[in-house]
Amino acid sequence: MTRAREAGLELARMLAALVWVAATSALVIAALGALPGWIAGEGSAVRHAGSVQEAERRLGAMLMLPGYFPQRLAWPPSEIRLAGGRRGSAAVTIVDRTGAPAVQILQSTAEGAEIAAPLLADRNVLRVQRTTVGPYPATLSAVLVAGQPWQELAWEQRGRTVLLRTRGDLDELYHMAHSTHPGGGR
């Protein structure tokens, strides 16, 4: 009986040690996974992707991108931010040839969903007017993003919200909007 009791206690100690090691390992892995975001200054709601393909893989959807890009813009994107997890939202920033942010493409990837709020942070709408992008009703807005003036064109296409933001001229903005579709000009 004593032997059985000792064996039972030893088994309980081994199971407790296993649970403790598993829980500690899970916490260490979670902390290490969050470390790059903390270093980059990202909040837990927004993550960076290294390429359009990586963003699409992580979101589980193709991004809606313009097929037309003015010559003044540099491809590939300088920054891609994601929010909302699988079937969440994306913000793609494209710089001009001088390296200054020139165009931003924000979008939801789930049908009927809005663009995730963390991607629209620090945005003040100054003026809004109704317009169209092809057959789609749209809004054209003058906004301040982090204190800088931008023009935004927002519409819903294939059930997804798309917002195209530029510091260029309106003709360029509309031309890009009219050429926007899943996969863009790739």
mmCIF file of C-alpha atoms in Angstrom, residues 4-186:
data_model
loop_
_atom_site.group_PDB
_atom_site.id
_atom_site.type_symbol
_atom_site.label_atom_id
_atom_site.label_comp_id
_atom_site.label_asym_id
_atom_site.label_seq_id
_atom_site.Cartn_x
_atom_site.Cartn_y
_atom_site.Cartn_z
ATOM 1 C CA ALA A 4 1.290 2.459 -4.343
ATOM 2 C CA ARG A 5 0.895 5.678 -2.382
ATOM 3 C CA GLU A 6 4.481 6.736 -3.112
ATOM 4 C CA ALA A 7 4.009 5.947 -6.806
ATOM 5 C CA GLY A 8 0.788 8.018 -6.835
ATOM 6 C CA LEU A 9 2.541 10.986 -5.192
ATOM 7 C CA GLU A 10 5.433 10.737 -7.635
ATOM 8 C CA LEU A 11 2.992 10.675 -10.562
ATOM 9 C CA ALA A 12 1.186 13.753 -9.173
ATOM 10 C CA ARG A 13 4.526 15.598 -8.816
ATOM 11 C CA MET A 14 5.482 14.716 -12.402
ATOM 12 C CA LEU A 15 2.115 15.929 -13.731
ATOM 13 C CA ALA A 16 2.407 19.176 -11.746
ATOM 14 C CA ALA A 17 5.910 19.737 -13.125
ATOM 15 C CA LEU A 18 4.662 19.054 -16.662
ATOM 16 C CA VAL A 19 1.803 21.558 -16.289
ATOM 17 C CA TRP A 20 4.184 24.163 -14.842
ATOM 18 C CA VAL A 21 6.720 23.708 -17.686
ATOM 19 C CA ALA A 22 3.964 23.866 -20.343
ATOM 20 C CA ALA A 23 2.421 27.044 -18.851
ATOM 21 C CA THR A 24 5.813 28.738 -18.476
ATOM 22 C CA SER A 25 6.746 27.803 -22.055
ATOM 23 C CA ALA A 26 3.459 29.217 -23.377
ATOM 24 C CA LEU A 27 4.039 32.524 -21.558
ATOM 25 C CA VAL A 28 7.629 32.804 -22.823
ATOM 26 C CA ILE A 29 6.555 32.071 -26.410
ATOM 27 C CA ALA A 30 3.747 34.662 -26.195
ATOM 28 C CA ALA A 31 6.160 37.278 -24.825
ATOM 29 C CA LEU A 32 8.729 36.545 -27.553
ATOM 30 C CA GLY A 33 6.001 36.774 -30.216
ATOM 31 C CA ALA A 34 4.934 40.201 -28.952
ATOM 32 C CA LEU A 35 8.507 41.497 -28.653
ATOM 33 C CA PRO A 36 8.908 42.683 -32.296
ATOM 34 C CA GLY A 37 5.681 44.699 -32.032
ATOM 35 C CA TRP A 38 6.801 46.306 -28.780
ATOM 36 C CA ILE A 39 10.168 47.205 -30.282
ATOM 37 C CA ALA A 40 8.506 48.669 -33.411
ATOM 38 C CA GLY A 41 6.055 50.626 -31.267
ATOM 39 C CA GLU A 42 2.987 48.814 -32.616
ATOM 40 C CA GLY A 43 -0.110 48.373 -30.543
ATOM 41 C CA SER A 44 -1.447 44.887 -30.131
ATOM 42 C CA ALA A 45 -4.263 45.685 -32.582
ATOM 43 C CA VAL A 46 -1.991 46.559 -35.545
ATOM 44 C CA ARG A 47 0.706 44.375 -37.097
ATOM 45 C CA HIS A 48 3.079 44.921 -40.018
ATOM 46 C CA ALA A 49 3.431 42.656 -43.051
ATOM 47 C CA GLY A 50 6.585 42.533 -45.163
ATOM 48 C CA SER A 51 4.848 42.156 -48.534
ATOM 49 C CA VAL A 52 1.458 42.155 -50.228
ATOM 50 C CA GLN A 53 1.652 38.367 -50.494
ATOM 51 C CA GLU A 54 2.344 37.998 -46.761
ATOM 52 C CA ALA A 55 -0.554 40.342 -45.954
ATOM 53 C CA GLU A 56 -2.904 38.348 -48.178
ATOM 54 C CA ARG A 57 -1.778 35.085 -46.599
ATOM 55 C CA ARG A 58 -2.315 36.421 -43.082
ATOM 56 C CA LEU A 59 -5.687 37.990 -43.937
ATOM 57 C CA GLY A 60 -6.891 35.030 -45.988
ATOM 58 C CA ALA A 61 -8.029 37.325 -48.820
ATOM 59 C CA MET A 62 -6.622 39.092 -51.866
ATOM 60 C CA LEU A 63 -6.082 42.819 -51.429
ATOM 61 C CA MET A 64 -7.921 45.267 -53.684
ATOM 62 C CA LEU A 65 -5.167 47.266 -55.397
ATOM 63 C CA PRO A 66 -5.152 49.781 -58.249
ATOM 64 C CA GLY A 67 -4.044 48.507 -61.637
ATOM 65 C CA TYR A 68 -2.869 52.032 -62.459
ATOM 66 C CA PHE A 69 -0.009 53.663 -60.557
ATOM 67 C CA PRO A 70 1.409 57.033 -61.622
ATOM 68 C CA GLN A 71 5.100 57.032 -62.576
ATOM 69 C CA ARG A 72 5.895 59.194 -59.549
ATOM 70 C CA LEU A 73 5.082 56.311 -57.180
ATOM 71 C CA ALA A 74 7.536 53.641 -56.080
ATOM 72 C CA TRP A 75 6.427 50.003 -55.926
ATOM 73 C CA PRO A 76 6.514 47.845 -53.773
ATOM 74 C CA PRO A 77 4.668 49.440 -50.829
ATOM 75 C CA SER A 78 6.802 51.011 -48.138
ATOM 76 C CA GLU A 79 4.507 49.816 -45.349
ATOM 77 C CA ILE A 80 1.638 47.361 -44.946
ATOM 78 C CA ARG A 81 -0.307 47.366 -41.688
ATOM 79 C CA LEU A 82 -2.957 44.796 -40.718
ATOM 80 C CA ALA A 83 -5.670 44.890 -38.077
ATOM 81 C CA GLY A 84 -8.460 42.576 -37.036
ATOM 82 C CA GLY A 85 -6.795 39.220 -37.686
ATOM 83 C CA ARG A 86 -8.064 36.798 -40.329
ATOM 84 C CA ARG A 87 -10.397 38.573 -42.785
ATOM 85 C CA GLY A 88 -9.489 41.861 -41.066
ATOM 86 C CA SER A 89 -8.345 45.128 -42.635
ATOM 87 C CA ALA A 90 -5.209 46.359 -44.376
ATOM 88 C CA ALA A 91 -3.526 49.724 -44.909
ATOM 89 C CA VAL A 92 -0.981 49.856 -47.747
ATOM 90 C CA THR A 93 1.298 52.912 -47.974
ATOM 91 C CA ILE A 94 3.086 53.784 -51.208
ATOM 92 C CA VAL A 95 5.750 56.468 -51.303
ATOM 93 C CA ASP A 96 6.737 58.749 -54.147
ATOM 94 C CA ARG A 97 10.212 58.679 -55.710
ATOM 95 C CA THR A 98 11.480 61.058 -52.984
ATOM 96 C CA GLY A 99 10.410 58.637 -50.231
ATOM 97 C CA ALA A 100 7.470 60.718 -48.941
ATOM 98 C CA PRO A 101 4.145 58.926 -48.312
ATOM 99 C CA ALA A 102 1.985 59.688 -51.374
ATOM 100 C CA VAL A 103 -0.848 57.125 -51.507
ATOM 101 C CA GLN A 104 -2.571 54.946 -48.940
ATOM 102 C CA ILE A 105 -5.010 52.153 -49.730
ATOM 103 C CA LEU A 106 -7.135 51.080 -46.768
ATOM 104 C CA GLN A 107 -9.653 48.269 -47.007
ATOM 105 C CA SER A 108 -11.669 45.641 -45.250
ATOM 106 C CA THR A 109 -11.318 42.085 -46.537
ATOM 107 C CA ALA A 110 -14.596 40.673 -45.211
ATOM 108 C CA GLU A 111 -17.836 41.359 -47.023
ATOM 109 C CA GLY A 112 -19.931 43.981 -45.206
ATOM 110 C CA ALA A 113 -17.165 44.855 -42.726
ATOM 111 C CA GLU A 114 -15.851 48.334 -42.048
ATOM 112 C CA ILE A 115 -12.142 49.197 -42.067
ATOM 113 C CA ALA A 116 -10.684 48.431 -38.627
ATOM 114 C CA ALA A 117 -10.662 51.531 -36.427
ATOM 115 C CA PRO A 118 -6.955 51.291 -35.432
ATOM 116 C CA LEU A 119 -5.992 51.840 -39.096
ATOM 117 C CA LEU A 120 -8.089 55.017 -39.241
ATOM 118 C CA ALA A 121 -6.702 56.497 -36.001
ATOM 119 C CA ASP A 122 -5.467 60.102 -35.893
ATOM 120 C CA ARG A 123 -7.750 61.161 -38.768
ATOM 121 C CA ASN A 124 -9.865 64.315 -38.767
ATOM 122 C CA VAL A 125 -12.460 64.768 -41.509
ATOM 123 C CA LEU A 126 -12.685 68.384 -42.674
ATOM 124 C CA ARG A 127 -15.115 68.172 -45.586
ATOM 125 C CA VAL A 128 -17.190 65.446 -47.299
ATOM 126 C CA GLN A 129 -19.020 65.362 -50.631
ATOM 127 C CA ARG A 130 -20.847 62.611 -52.516
ATOM 128 C CA THR A 131 -19.432 61.246 -55.759
ATOM 129 C CA THR A 132 -19.088 57.932 -57.603
ATOM 130 C CA VAL A 133 -16.346 55.492 -58.551
ATOM 131 C CA GLY A 134 -17.691 53.907 -61.725
ATOM 132 C CA PRO A 135 -21.073 52.459 -60.763
ATOM 133 C CA TYR A 136 -20.387 52.629 -57.014
ATOM 134 C CA PRO A 137 -21.584 55.484 -54.761
ATOM 135 C CA ALA A 138 -18.610 57.076 -53.015
ATOM 136 C CA THR A 139 -17.539 59.938 -50.784
ATOM 137 C CA LEU A 140 -14.702 62.353 -51.429
ATOM 138 C CA SER A 141 -13.275 63.840 -48.245
ATOM 139 C CA ALA A 142 -10.615 66.335 -47.243
ATOM 140 C CA VAL A 143 -8.925 64.977 -44.115
ATOM 141 C CA LEU A 144 -6.010 65.590 -41.813
ATOM 142 C CA VAL A 145 -3.980 62.491 -40.951
ATOM 143 C CA ALA A 146 -1.456 63.128 -38.191
ATOM 144 C CA GLY A 147 -1.867 66.831 -38.983
ATOM 145 C CA GLN A 148 -1.106 66.415 -42.717
ATOM 146 C CA PRO A 149 -3.725 67.166 -45.438
ATOM 147 C CA TRP A 150 -4.930 64.266 -47.612
ATOM 148 C CA GLN A 151 -7.815 63.637 -49.980
ATOM 149 C CA GLU A 152 -9.809 60.442 -49.508
ATOM 150 C CA LEU A 153 -12.100 58.580 -51.847
ATOM 151 C CA ALA A 154 -14.164 55.869 -50.132
ATOM 152 C CA TRP A 155 -16.566 53.358 -51.674
ATOM 153 C CA GLU A 156 -17.800 49.789 -51.363
ATOM 154 C CA GLN A 157 -16.801 47.309 -54.062
ATOM 155 C CA ARG A 158 -17.686 43.606 -54.066
ATOM 156 C CA GLY A 159 -19.084 44.095 -50.567
ATOM 157 C CA ARG A 160 -15.755 45.399 -49.241
ATOM 158 C CA THR A 161 -15.013 48.916 -48.020
ATOM 159 C CA VAL A 162 -12.148 50.561 -49.916
ATOM 160 C CA LEU A 163 -10.578 53.920 -49.055
ATOM 161 C CA LEU A 164 -7.965 55.456 -51.343
ATOM 162 C CA ARG A 165 -6.026 58.385 -49.893
ATOM 163 C CA THR A 166 -3.614 60.661 -51.762
ATOM 164 C CA ARG A 167 -1.594 63.829 -51.502
ATOM 165 C CA GLY A 168 -1.624 64.094 -55.326
ATOM 166 C CA ASP A 169 -4.298 65.502 -57.612
ATOM 167 C CA LEU A 170 -7.930 64.383 -57.901
ATOM 168 C CA ASP A 171 -7.669 63.088 -61.481
ATOM 169 C CA GLU A 172 -4.909 60.735 -60.367
ATOM 170 C CA LEU A 173 -6.995 59.633 -57.369
ATOM 171 C CA TYR A 174 -10.027 58.838 -59.542
ATOM 172 C CA HIS A 175 -7.919 57.062 -62.163
ATOM 173 C CA MET A 176 -6.440 54.820 -59.468
ATOM 174 C CA ALA A 177 -9.872 54.203 -57.925
ATOM 175 C CA HIS A 178 -11.390 53.171 -61.274
ATOM 176 C CA SER A 179 -8.591 50.618 -61.786
ATOM 177 C CA THR A 180 -8.896 49.053 -58.307
ATOM 178 C CA HIS A 181 -9.738 45.345 -58.164
ATOM 179 C CA PRO A 182 -8.545 42.225 -56.294
ATOM 180 C CA GLY A 183 -4.901 41.683 -57.130
ATOM 181 C CA GLY A 184 -4.499 45.097 -58.795
ATOM 182 C CA GLY A 185 -1.958 45.360 -61.557
ATOM 183 C CA ARG A 186 0.228 42.471 -60.361
#
